[in-house]
Amino acid sequence: MKESSDIEPVRDSFLPYGRQFIDQEDIQAVINVLKSDYLTTGPEIHRFEKRIAEYVGAKYAVAFSNGTAALHAACFAAGIQQDDEVITTPLTFAASANCVLYQGGNPVFADIDEQTYNLDPEEVRKKITSKTKAMIPVDFTGQPVCLDKIIEIAKEHDLVVIEDAAHALGSTYKGKKVGSISDMTMFSFHPVKQITTGEGGMITTNHKEYYEKLVQFRSHGITRDREKLMNDHGPWYYEMQHLGFNYRMTDIQAALGNSQLNKLDRFIFRRREIAIMYQKAFKDMDEVILPLQGNDGQSSWHLFILRFKSKKLFVDRKTIYTELTKQNIGVNVHYIPVYLFPYYQQLGYQQGLCPVAEKVYEEMITLPLHPSMTDEDVQDVITAVKKVIQKYSTNKGIK
Ligand SMILES: *Cc1c(COP(=O)(O)O)cnc(C)c1O
C-alpha cells in the first residue's frame, strides 16, 4: 500500500463542516439595535419569540442566552429535582444530559436505533423506573425522533417530554413542525445551527404553566406579576420566589435572530439540496451507509453523517478522518457517546452501556454541510471521500 501522502488535496482552502451565513441585512439589524434604547429585554426579544412560536406552530416561545440554558430551564419547569431520573440518548452533545445534572437529577441513557441513530423507544421502555420523570429525546442531525411512540410512552408513565431539537429547526414530523408537538422543545442558535444569534436558545411550548415557569427561571426566579406576589411592599416591589438564573438573551442577539429567520426557508432548501447531492453521489458505494431518509419525518439537515463500514475498508475511521482533513475537507464526528467522558465515568456510568451507540460512533464521520457551500464545494467533498474510499476499499479493482 502506498503512503497516505499520495492523496493530493482536492482543494487549497479549508472547508469547515458548519458555518454561519451572515449578510448585510443581518449586520444592519444588529447596528439598528445598538443605536436604539434597548440592548436587552426590549422589543426585538418579543418579536423573535413571537415569530419562532408562529413558525413552529406553538402557543409560546421563551428565548434564552443559549440552548443549554434553555434545556436547564425546561428541566426546572418539568419539576426535575434531586434523584429524579431523565432518559436521554448517549449520541448527543453533552448538554442534553448535563441539564439533568444541573437540577440534581440523574441522566439515564437508553440505546439508539441503528438505522435512525435516534432513541429506540423499546430501549427507552426498558429504562423506566418509579423515579423516571421526563425524557429528553434528540432529533439527531435534524431527523425527528419517532415522536408518536415517545409521547405514547410518556402518557403511559406520566413523563414530561423535553425534545432537544437543537438540530431540527424547520424539520417536520407527520406534517407538523418540530416545536409544536412535545411538552417543551428546545432550539439552539449556535453559529453551526440552522439560524444563529451568536449564542442563543429557545423553548417552545403549548402549556401556559411551563411558559410562566420558564420566564421566571430565566430572570432569577423573580416575578413582577402583582397577582402572583406573596407580599406587597408597594409599587416598586418585585419578588424572588424560587432560585433562578440570568439566562436572558439580548436584543442584539434577537435582532440577528429576526433577520436570520427571514432566510431560514432558503437555508433549509439549500441544506436539502446538498444532502441530496451527497445521497446521489454515495448511493452505490458498498463501503458506506447513508443517513436514513425520513418516512414520518422531514429533516432540515443540520448534519450529514456517513458511516464507513469497517468490514469493507482496510483502515479504521481515524485514518479516513485524517486523510479527509489533509485534503482540506473539514470533517467532524457527532458524537462521542456522552457517558464515555471522564466526568460521567466518575459518576459511575460504564462503557458498554449502549452498545449500538458505541458501535455506530466508531464508524461515523460528519461531512461539511451549510448553506453557503457552493456546488463546487460539495463536489470537492464528494471527490475527496471517493478518493479515500477507493484507496482503502477491500473491493479494490472491482469498481
Ligand atoms: C447545540 C446543541 C445543544 C446546546 O446548544 P447551545 O446553544 O450550544 O448551548 C444541545 N443539544 C444539542 C444536540 C446540540 O447540538
PDB file of C-alpha atoms in Angstrom, residues 5-292:
ATOM      1  CA  SER A   5       0.710  11.451   1.195  1.00  0.00           C
ATOM      2  CA  ASP A   6      -0.095  10.187  -2.305  1.00  0.00           C
ATOM      3  CA  ILE A   7      -3.521  11.792  -1.939  1.00  0.00           C
ATOM      4  CA  GLU A   8      -3.270  15.343  -3.235  1.00  0.00           C
ATOM      5  CA  PRO A   9      -5.626  17.844  -1.567  1.00  0.00           C
ATOM      6  CA  VAL A  10      -8.746  18.295  -3.675  1.00  0.00           C
ATOM      7  CA  ARG A  11      -8.850  21.952  -2.653  1.00  0.00           C
ATOM      8  CA  ASP A  12      -6.497  24.624  -1.324  1.00  0.00           C
ATOM      9  CA  SER A  13      -8.727  26.301   1.238  1.00  0.00           C
ATOM     10  CA  PHE A  14     -10.159  24.568   4.284  1.00  0.00           C
ATOM     11  CA  LEU A  15     -13.891  23.829   4.103  1.00  0.00           C
ATOM     12  CA  PRO A  16     -15.457  23.812   7.601  1.00  0.00           C
ATOM     13  CA  TYR A  17     -18.182  21.276   8.465  1.00  0.00           C
ATOM     14  CA  GLY A  18     -20.559  24.003   9.582  1.00  0.00           C
ATOM     15  CA  ARG A  19     -20.647  27.766   9.325  1.00  0.00           C
ATOM     16  CA  GLN A  20     -22.995  30.723   9.780  1.00  0.00           C
ATOM     17  CA  PHE A  21     -24.315  32.684   6.809  1.00  0.00           C
ATOM     18  CA  ILE A  22     -24.367  36.427   7.559  1.00  0.00           C
ATOM     19  CA  ASP A  23     -25.418  39.078   5.055  1.00  0.00           C
ATOM     20  CA  GLN A  24     -25.730  42.866   5.014  1.00  0.00           C
ATOM     21  CA  GLU A  25     -29.300  42.721   6.399  1.00  0.00           C
ATOM     22  CA  ASP A  26     -28.070  40.817   9.455  1.00  0.00           C
ATOM     23  CA  ILE A  27     -25.335  43.372  10.046  1.00  0.00           C
ATOM     24  CA  GLN A  28     -27.783  46.267   9.661  1.00  0.00           C
ATOM     25  CA  ALA A  29     -30.281  44.652  12.068  1.00  0.00           C
ATOM     26  CA  VAL A  30     -27.601  44.464  14.776  1.00  0.00           C
ATOM     27  CA  ILE A  31     -26.473  48.049  14.146  1.00  0.00           C
ATOM     28  CA  ASN A  32     -30.077  49.264  14.462  1.00  0.00           C
ATOM     29  CA  VAL A  33     -30.394  47.732  17.923  1.00  0.00           C
ATOM     30  CA  LEU A  34     -27.099  49.223  19.034  1.00  0.00           C
ATOM     31  CA  LYS A  35     -28.488  52.662  18.158  1.00  0.00           C
ATOM     32  CA  SER A  36     -31.816  52.010  19.912  1.00  0.00           C
ATOM     33  CA  ASP A  37     -32.934  52.352  23.549  1.00  0.00           C
ATOM     34  CA  TYR A  38     -32.940  48.670  24.433  1.00  0.00           C
ATOM     35  CA  LEU A  39     -29.939  46.381  24.308  1.00  0.00           C
ATOM     36  CA  THR A  40     -31.776  43.761  26.357  1.00  0.00           C
ATOM     37  CA  THR A  41     -35.372  42.932  27.433  1.00  0.00           C
ATOM     38  CA  GLY A  42     -36.587  45.102  24.570  1.00  0.00           C
ATOM     39  CA  PRO A  43     -38.904  44.700  21.593  1.00  0.00           C
ATOM     40  CA  GLU A  44     -36.618  42.518  19.457  1.00  0.00           C
ATOM     41  CA  ILE A  45     -36.849  39.695  22.016  1.00  0.00           C
ATOM     42  CA  HIS A  46     -40.640  39.700  22.000  1.00  0.00           C
ATOM     43  CA  ARG A  47     -40.692  39.808  18.231  1.00  0.00           C
ATOM     44  CA  PHE A  48     -38.239  36.935  17.937  1.00  0.00           C
ATOM     45  CA  GLU A  49     -40.203  34.812  20.413  1.00  0.00           C
ATOM     46  CA  LYS A  50     -43.486  35.535  18.675  1.00  0.00           C
ATOM     47  CA  ARG A  51     -42.073  34.738  15.247  1.00  0.00           C
ATOM     48  CA  ILE A  52     -40.462  31.445  16.336  1.00  0.00           C
ATOM     49  CA  ALA A  53     -43.719  30.399  18.045  1.00  0.00           C
ATOM     50  CA  GLU A  54     -45.620  31.192  14.844  1.00  0.00           C
ATOM     51  CA  TYR A  55     -43.058  29.463  12.651  1.00  0.00           C
ATOM     52  CA  VAL A  56     -43.216  26.172  14.556  1.00  0.00           C
ATOM     53  CA  GLY A  57     -46.913  26.473  15.392  1.00  0.00           C
ATOM     54  CA  ALA A  58     -46.605  26.638  19.195  1.00  0.00           C
ATOM     55  CA  LYS A  59     -48.526  28.915  21.574  1.00  0.00           C
ATOM     56  CA  TYR A  60     -45.487  30.183  23.466  1.00  0.00           C
ATOM     57  CA  ALA A  61     -41.759  30.679  22.953  1.00  0.00           C
ATOM     58  CA  VAL A  62     -39.178  31.796  25.522  1.00  0.00           C
ATOM     59  CA  ALA A  63     -35.721  32.992  24.413  1.00  0.00           C
ATOM     60  CA  PHE A  64     -32.574  32.138  26.374  1.00  0.00           C
ATOM     61  CA  SER A  65     -28.911  33.114  26.332  1.00  0.00           C
ATOM     62  CA  ASN A  66     -28.072  29.737  24.779  1.00  0.00           C
ATOM     63  CA  GLY A  67     -29.618  26.343  24.132  1.00  0.00           C
ATOM     64  CA  THR A  68     -28.051  24.766  27.197  1.00  0.00           C
ATOM     65  CA  ALA A  69     -29.624  27.400  29.475  1.00  0.00           C
ATOM     66  CA  ALA A  70     -32.929  26.697  27.708  1.00  0.00           C
ATOM     67  CA  LEU A  71     -32.599  22.976  28.476  1.00  0.00           C
ATOM     68  CA  HIS A  72     -31.795  23.763  32.102  1.00  0.00           C
ATOM     69  CA  ALA A  73     -34.920  25.924  32.344  1.00  0.00           C
ATOM     70  CA  ALA A  74     -37.027  23.182  30.747  1.00  0.00           C
ATOM     71  CA  CYS A  75     -35.773  20.686  33.347  1.00  0.00           C
ATOM     72  CA  PHE A  76     -36.748  23.162  36.061  1.00  0.00           C
ATOM     73  CA  ALA A  77     -40.190  23.750  34.527  1.00  0.00           C
ATOM     74  CA  ALA A  78     -40.702  19.980  34.259  1.00  0.00           C
ATOM     75  CA  GLY A  79     -40.085  19.784  38.007  1.00  0.00           C
ATOM     76  CA  ILE A  80     -36.873  17.740  37.808  1.00  0.00           C
ATOM     77  CA  GLN A  81     -35.211  17.623  41.204  1.00  0.00           C
ATOM     78  CA  GLN A  82     -32.807  15.618  43.349  1.00  0.00           C
ATOM     79  CA  ASP A  83     -32.604  11.923  42.340  1.00  0.00           C
ATOM     80  CA  ASP A  84     -35.228  12.140  39.580  1.00  0.00           C
ATOM     81  CA  GLU A  85     -34.338  10.128  36.511  1.00  0.00           C
ATOM     82  CA  VAL A  86     -34.499  11.537  32.991  1.00  0.00           C
ATOM     83  CA  ILE A  87     -33.999   9.310  29.953  1.00  0.00           C
ATOM     84  CA  THR A  88     -31.928  10.590  27.048  1.00  0.00           C
ATOM     85  CA  THR A  89     -29.713   9.365  24.224  1.00  0.00           C
ATOM     86  CA  PRO A  90     -25.948   8.906  24.523  1.00  0.00           C
ATOM     87  CA  LEU A  91     -25.425  10.022  20.906  1.00  0.00           C
ATOM     88  CA  THR A  92     -25.792  13.735  21.540  1.00  0.00           C
ATOM     89  CA  PHE A  93     -23.982  16.816  22.714  1.00  0.00           C
ATOM     90  CA  ALA A  94     -23.188  16.702  26.449  1.00  0.00           C
ATOM     91  CA  ALA A  95     -25.704  19.471  27.200  1.00  0.00           C
ATOM     92  CA  SER A  96     -28.682  17.118  26.601  1.00  0.00           C
ATOM     93  CA  ALA A  97     -27.650  15.174  29.712  1.00  0.00           C
ATOM     94  CA  ASN A  98     -25.825  17.874  31.701  1.00  0.00           C
ATOM     95  CA  CYS A  99     -29.062  19.848  32.109  1.00  0.00           C
ATOM     96  CA  VAL A 100     -30.464  16.991  34.211  1.00  0.00           C
ATOM     97  CA  LEU A 101     -27.411  17.083  36.492  1.00  0.00           C
ATOM     98  CA  TYR A 102     -27.866  20.862  36.963  1.00  0.00           C
ATOM     99  CA  GLN A 103     -31.184  20.064  38.677  1.00  0.00           C
ATOM    100  CA  GLY A 104     -29.707  17.292  40.826  1.00  0.00           C
ATOM    101  CA  GLY A 105     -31.323  14.605  38.702  1.00  0.00           C
ATOM    102  CA  ASN A 106     -29.744  11.549  37.092  1.00  0.00           C
ATOM    103  CA  PRO A 107     -29.485  11.176  33.319  1.00  0.00           C
ATOM    104  CA  VAL A 108     -30.330   7.639  32.189  1.00  0.00           C
ATOM    105  CA  PHE A 109     -29.018   6.649  28.782  1.00  0.00           C
ATOM    106  CA  ALA A 110     -31.145   4.437  26.538  1.00  0.00           C
ATOM    107  CA  ASP A 111     -29.640   2.977  23.382  1.00  0.00           C
ATOM    108  CA  ILE A 112     -30.308   4.223  19.863  1.00  0.00           C
ATOM    109  CA  ASP A 113     -31.854   2.623  16.803  1.00  0.00           C
ATOM    110  CA  GLU A 114     -29.126   1.536  14.400  1.00  0.00           C
ATOM    111  CA  GLN A 115     -30.920   2.909  11.332  1.00  0.00           C
ATOM    112  CA  THR A 116     -32.148   6.299  12.512  1.00  0.00           C
ATOM    113  CA  TYR A 117     -29.476   6.935  15.191  1.00  0.00           C
ATOM    114  CA  ASN A 118     -32.315   8.313  17.336  1.00  0.00           C
ATOM    115  CA  LEU A 119     -33.527   6.921  20.655  1.00  0.00           C
ATOM    116  CA  ASP A 120     -35.058   3.461  20.276  1.00  0.00           C
ATOM    117  CA  PRO A 121     -38.487   3.576  22.014  1.00  0.00           C
ATOM    118  CA  GLU A 122     -38.170  -0.058  23.105  1.00  0.00           C
ATOM    119  CA  GLU A 123     -34.854   0.730  24.797  1.00  0.00           C
ATOM    120  CA  VAL A 124     -36.497   3.739  26.456  1.00  0.00           C
ATOM    121  CA  ARG A 125     -39.216   1.489  27.869  1.00  0.00           C
ATOM    122  CA  LYS A 126     -36.618  -0.798  29.449  1.00  0.00           C
ATOM    123  CA  LYS A 127     -35.087   2.131  31.355  1.00  0.00           C
ATOM    124  CA  ILE A 128     -38.262   3.403  33.016  1.00  0.00           C
ATOM    125  CA  THR A 129     -38.378   3.126  36.813  1.00  0.00           C
ATOM    126  CA  SER A 130     -40.536   4.650  39.541  1.00  0.00           C
ATOM    127  CA  LYS A 131     -38.039   7.547  39.608  1.00  0.00           C
ATOM    128  CA  THR A 132     -38.363   8.439  35.920  1.00  0.00           C
ATOM    129  CA  LYS A 133     -39.861  11.930  35.491  1.00  0.00           C
ATOM    130  CA  ALA A 134     -39.027  13.007  31.963  1.00  0.00           C
ATOM    131  CA  MET A 135     -37.414  12.169  28.641  1.00  0.00           C
ATOM    132  CA  ILE A 136     -35.072  14.270  26.552  1.00  0.00           C
ATOM    133  CA  PRO A 137     -35.179  12.768  23.050  1.00  0.00           C
ATOM    134  CA  VAL A 138     -32.891  14.415  20.494  1.00  0.00           C
ATOM    135  CA  ASP A 139     -33.755  14.958  16.824  1.00  0.00           C
ATOM    136  CA  PHE A 140     -30.299  13.839  15.810  1.00  0.00           C
ATOM    137  CA  THR A 141     -28.938  15.570  12.657  1.00  0.00           C
ATOM    138  CA  GLY A 142     -32.405  17.147  12.179  1.00  0.00           C
ATOM    139  CA  GLN A 143     -34.218  13.842  11.669  1.00  0.00           C
ATOM    140  CA  PRO A 144     -37.163  13.870  14.113  1.00  0.00           C
ATOM    141  CA  VAL A 145     -37.268  11.106  16.700  1.00  0.00           C
ATOM    142  CA  CYS A 146     -40.401   8.901  16.408  1.00  0.00           C
ATOM    143  CA  LEU A 147     -42.475  11.268  18.492  1.00  0.00           C
ATOM    144  CA  ASP A 148     -45.688   9.220  18.347  1.00  0.00           C
ATOM    145  CA  LYS A 149     -44.073   6.374  20.253  1.00  0.00           C
ATOM    146  CA  ILE A 150     -42.146   8.641  22.602  1.00  0.00           C
ATOM    147  CA  ILE A 151     -45.319  10.538  23.512  1.00  0.00           C
ATOM    148  CA  GLU A 152     -47.272   7.297  23.914  1.00  0.00           C
ATOM    149  CA  ILE A 153     -44.671   6.043  26.419  1.00  0.00           C
ATOM    150  CA  ALA A 154     -44.721   9.433  28.178  1.00  0.00           C
ATOM    151  CA  LYS A 155     -48.503   9.260  28.576  1.00  0.00           C
ATOM    152  CA  GLU A 156     -48.387   5.712  29.930  1.00  0.00           C
ATOM    153  CA  HIS A 157     -45.877   6.675  32.613  1.00  0.00           C
ATOM    154  CA  ASP A 158     -46.803  10.318  33.189  1.00  0.00           C
ATOM    155  CA  LEU A 159     -43.468  11.686  31.932  1.00  0.00           C
ATOM    156  CA  VAL A 160     -42.663  15.141  30.568  1.00  0.00           C
ATOM    157  CA  VAL A 161     -41.160  15.186  27.058  1.00  0.00           C
ATOM    158  CA  ILE A 162     -38.456  17.804  26.559  1.00  0.00           C
ATOM    159  CA  GLU A 163     -37.432  17.498  22.930  1.00  0.00           C
ATOM    160  CA  ASP A 164     -33.862  18.571  22.170  1.00  0.00           C
ATOM    161  CA  ALA A 165     -34.382  19.991  18.682  1.00  0.00           C
ATOM    162  CA  ALA A 166     -31.082  21.876  18.582  1.00  0.00           C
ATOM    163  CA  HIS A 167     -30.562  20.253  15.158  1.00  0.00           C
ATOM    164  CA  ALA A 168     -34.120  20.419  13.929  1.00  0.00           C
ATOM    165  CA  LEU A 169     -35.471  23.937  13.445  1.00  0.00           C
ATOM    166  CA  GLY A 170     -37.678  23.644  10.349  1.00  0.00           C
ATOM    167  CA  SER A 171     -37.950  19.843  10.442  1.00  0.00           C
ATOM    168  CA  THR A 172     -41.411  18.303  10.318  1.00  0.00           C
ATOM    169  CA  TYR A 173     -42.907  15.170  11.835  1.00  0.00           C
ATOM    170  CA  LYS A 174     -46.008  13.745  10.134  1.00  0.00           C
ATOM    171  CA  GLY A 175     -46.644  17.135   8.584  1.00  0.00           C
ATOM    172  CA  LYS A 176     -46.294  19.138  11.810  1.00  0.00           C
ATOM    173  CA  LYS A 177     -43.326  21.369  12.543  1.00  0.00           C
ATOM    174  CA  VAL A 178     -40.979  20.195  15.267  1.00  0.00           C
ATOM    175  CA  GLY A 179     -41.583  22.547  18.202  1.00  0.00           C
ATOM    176  CA  SER A 180     -45.372  22.160  18.219  1.00  0.00           C
ATOM    177  CA  ILE A 181     -45.572  18.542  19.372  1.00  0.00           C
ATOM    178  CA  SER A 182     -43.667  17.799  22.620  1.00  0.00           C
ATOM    179  CA  ASP A 183     -44.420  19.329  26.046  1.00  0.00           C
ATOM    180  CA  MET A 184     -41.390  21.563  25.553  1.00  0.00           C
ATOM    181  CA  THR A 185     -38.985  21.797  22.609  1.00  0.00           C
ATOM    182  CA  MET A 186     -35.527  23.352  22.673  1.00  0.00           C
ATOM    183  CA  PHE A 187     -33.819  25.097  19.760  1.00  0.00           C
ATOM    184  CA  SER A 188     -30.243  26.373  19.638  1.00  0.00           C
ATOM    185  CA  PHE A 189     -28.923  29.316  17.651  1.00  0.00           C
ATOM    186  CA  HIS A 190     -25.233  28.496  17.859  1.00  0.00           C
ATOM    187  CA  PRO A 191     -23.466  29.508  14.592  1.00  0.00           C
ATOM    188  CA  VAL A 192     -23.450  25.976  13.129  1.00  0.00           C
ATOM    189  CA  LYS A 193     -27.200  25.504  13.627  1.00  0.00           C
ATOM    190  CA  GLN A 194     -29.918  26.384  11.053  1.00  0.00           C
ATOM    191  CA  ILE A 195     -30.020  30.058  12.109  1.00  0.00           C
ATOM    192  CA  THR A 196     -27.750  31.909  14.519  1.00  0.00           C
ATOM    193  CA  THR A 197     -27.848  34.620  17.166  1.00  0.00           C
ATOM    194  CA  GLY A 198     -24.162  34.105  18.046  1.00  0.00           C
ATOM    195  CA  GLU A 199     -25.224  32.213  21.151  1.00  0.00           C
ATOM    196  CA  GLY A 200     -28.897  31.681  21.841  1.00  0.00           C
ATOM    197  CA  GLY A 201     -31.676  29.249  22.565  1.00  0.00           C
ATOM    198  CA  MET A 202     -35.450  28.962  22.704  1.00  0.00           C
ATOM    199  CA  ILE A 203     -38.096  26.775  24.295  1.00  0.00           C
ATOM    200  CA  THR A 204     -41.444  26.430  22.576  1.00  0.00           C
ATOM    201  CA  THR A 205     -44.473  25.030  24.385  1.00  0.00           C
ATOM    202  CA  ASN A 206     -48.266  24.943  24.248  1.00  0.00           C
ATOM    203  CA  HIS A 207     -48.602  24.909  28.049  1.00  0.00           C
ATOM    204  CA  LYS A 208     -49.125  28.140  29.939  1.00  0.00           C
ATOM    205  CA  GLU A 209     -47.768  26.816  33.237  1.00  0.00           C
ATOM    206  CA  TYR A 210     -44.474  25.775  31.615  1.00  0.00           C
ATOM    207  CA  TYR A 211     -44.305  29.112  29.838  1.00  0.00           C
ATOM    208  CA  GLU A 212     -44.666  31.062  33.085  1.00  0.00           C
ATOM    209  CA  LYS A 213     -42.066  28.948  34.886  1.00  0.00           C
ATOM    210  CA  LEU A 214     -39.591  29.328  32.023  1.00  0.00           C
ATOM    211  CA  VAL A 215     -39.941  33.117  32.008  1.00  0.00           C
ATOM    212  CA  GLN A 216     -39.435  33.369  35.759  1.00  0.00           C
ATOM    213  CA  PHE A 217     -36.474  30.955  35.816  1.00  0.00           C
ATOM    214  CA  ARG A 218     -34.772  32.981  33.066  1.00  0.00           C
ATOM    215  CA  SER A 219     -34.752  36.061  35.322  1.00  0.00           C
ATOM    216  CA  HIS A 220     -33.543  34.973  38.778  1.00  0.00           C
ATOM    217  CA  GLY A 221     -36.877  33.431  39.778  1.00  0.00           C
ATOM    218  CA  ILE A 222     -38.283  36.964  40.005  1.00  0.00           C
ATOM    219  CA  THR A 223     -41.844  37.976  39.150  1.00  0.00           C
ATOM    220  CA  ARG A 224     -43.442  41.402  38.889  1.00  0.00           C
ATOM    221  CA  ASP A 225     -46.908  39.988  38.275  1.00  0.00           C
ATOM    222  CA  ARG A 226     -48.995  41.615  41.043  1.00  0.00           C
ATOM    223  CA  GLU A 227     -51.442  38.736  41.042  1.00  0.00           C
ATOM    224  CA  LYS A 228     -48.679  36.266  41.885  1.00  0.00           C
ATOM    225  CA  LEU A 229     -46.968  38.219  44.682  1.00  0.00           C
ATOM    226  CA  MET A 230     -46.960  36.695  48.156  1.00  0.00           C
ATOM    227  CA  ASN A 231     -46.158  40.062  49.788  1.00  0.00           C
ATOM    228  CA  ASP A 232     -46.511  43.615  48.519  1.00  0.00           C
ATOM    229  CA  HIS A 233     -44.359  46.448  49.877  1.00  0.00           C
ATOM    230  CA  GLY A 234     -45.543  48.983  47.300  1.00  0.00           C
ATOM    231  CA  PRO A 235     -45.377  49.850  43.618  1.00  0.00           C
ATOM    232  CA  TRP A 236     -41.593  49.236  43.428  1.00  0.00           C
ATOM    233  CA  TYR A 237     -41.903  45.745  44.770  1.00  0.00           C
ATOM    234  CA  TYR A 238     -40.935  42.631  42.837  1.00  0.00           C
ATOM    235  CA  GLU A 239     -40.499  39.220  44.287  1.00  0.00           C
ATOM    236  CA  MET A 240     -37.967  36.409  44.009  1.00  0.00           C
ATOM    237  CA  GLN A 241     -39.941  33.220  44.564  1.00  0.00           C
ATOM    238  CA  HIS A 242     -37.508  30.480  43.625  1.00  0.00           C
ATOM    239  CA  LEU A 243     -33.866  30.194  42.643  1.00  0.00           C
ATOM    240  CA  GLY A 244     -33.446  31.273  39.050  1.00  0.00           C
ATOM    241  CA  PHE A 245     -30.613  32.473  36.830  1.00  0.00           C
ATOM    242  CA  ASN A 246     -29.819  35.287  34.472  1.00  0.00           C
ATOM    243  CA  TYR A 247     -30.350  33.341  31.261  1.00  0.00           C
ATOM    244  CA  ARG A 248     -31.717  36.219  29.185  1.00  0.00           C
ATOM    245  CA  MET A 249     -30.993  36.755  25.512  1.00  0.00           C
ATOM    246  CA  THR A 250     -30.010  40.292  24.499  1.00  0.00           C
ATOM    247  CA  ASP A 251     -31.879  42.350  21.905  1.00  0.00           C
ATOM    248  CA  ILE A 252     -28.670  42.417  19.893  1.00  0.00           C
ATOM    249  CA  GLN A 253     -28.900  38.639  19.564  1.00  0.00           C
ATOM    250  CA  ALA A 254     -32.647  38.674  18.950  1.00  0.00           C
ATOM    251  CA  ALA A 255     -32.281  41.254  16.155  1.00  0.00           C
ATOM    252  CA  LEU A 256     -29.792  38.967  14.442  1.00  0.00           C
ATOM    253  CA  GLY A 257     -32.216  36.082  15.002  1.00  0.00           C
ATOM    254  CA  ASN A 258     -35.094  38.009  13.438  1.00  0.00           C
ATOM    255  CA  SER A 259     -33.016  38.847  10.414  1.00  0.00           C
ATOM    256  CA  GLN A 260     -31.772  35.252  10.102  1.00  0.00           C
ATOM    257  CA  LEU A 261     -35.324  33.932  10.414  1.00  0.00           C
ATOM    258  CA  ASN A 262     -36.210  35.746   7.152  1.00  0.00           C
ATOM    259  CA  LYS A 263     -33.717  33.440   5.421  1.00  0.00           C
ATOM    260  CA  LEU A 264     -34.500  30.192   7.252  1.00  0.00           C
ATOM    261  CA  ASP A 265     -36.538  28.572   4.494  1.00  0.00           C
ATOM    262  CA  ARG A 266     -33.830  29.374   1.951  1.00  0.00           C
ATOM    263  CA  PHE A 267     -31.179  27.937   4.267  1.00  0.00           C
ATOM    264  CA  ILE A 268     -33.118  24.703   4.690  1.00  0.00           C
ATOM    265  CA  PHE A 269     -33.771  24.452   0.952  1.00  0.00           C
ATOM    266  CA  ARG A 270     -30.038  24.665   0.299  1.00  0.00           C
ATOM    267  CA  ARG A 271     -29.226  22.171   3.056  1.00  0.00           C
ATOM    268  CA  ARG A 272     -31.661  19.697   1.486  1.00  0.00           C
ATOM    269  CA  GLU A 273     -30.144  20.242  -1.977  1.00  0.00           C
ATOM    270  CA  ILE A 274     -26.679  19.461  -0.651  1.00  0.00           C
ATOM    271  CA  ALA A 275     -27.914  16.388   1.238  1.00  0.00           C
ATOM    272  CA  ILE A 276     -29.489  15.099  -1.994  1.00  0.00           C
ATOM    273  CA  MET A 277     -26.213  15.650  -3.885  1.00  0.00           C
ATOM    274  CA  TYR A 278     -24.391  13.586  -1.258  1.00  0.00           C
ATOM    275  CA  GLN A 279     -27.058  10.873  -1.312  1.00  0.00           C
ATOM    276  CA  LYS A 280     -26.787  10.552  -5.080  1.00  0.00           C
ATOM    277  CA  ALA A 281     -23.002  10.536  -5.096  1.00  0.00           C
ATOM    278  CA  PHE A 282     -22.587   7.791  -2.491  1.00  0.00           C
ATOM    279  CA  LYS A 283     -25.668   5.636  -3.017  1.00  0.00           C
ATOM    280  CA  ASP A 284     -23.897   2.888  -4.944  1.00  0.00           C
ATOM    281  CA  MET A 285     -20.858   2.691  -2.707  1.00  0.00           C
ATOM    282  CA  ASP A 286     -20.799  -0.501  -0.765  1.00  0.00           C
ATOM    283  CA  GLU A 287     -18.314   0.826   1.795  1.00  0.00           C
ATOM    284  CA  VAL A 288     -20.583   3.439   3.341  1.00  0.00           C
ATOM    285  CA  ILE A 289     -24.012   3.654   4.935  1.00  0.00           C
ATOM    286  CA  LEU A 290     -26.078   6.714   4.063  1.00  0.00           C
ATOM    287  CA  PRO A 291     -28.320   8.502   6.560  1.00  0.00           C
ATOM    288  CA  LEU A 292     -31.873   7.219   6.522  1.00  0.00           C
TER     289      LEU A 292
END
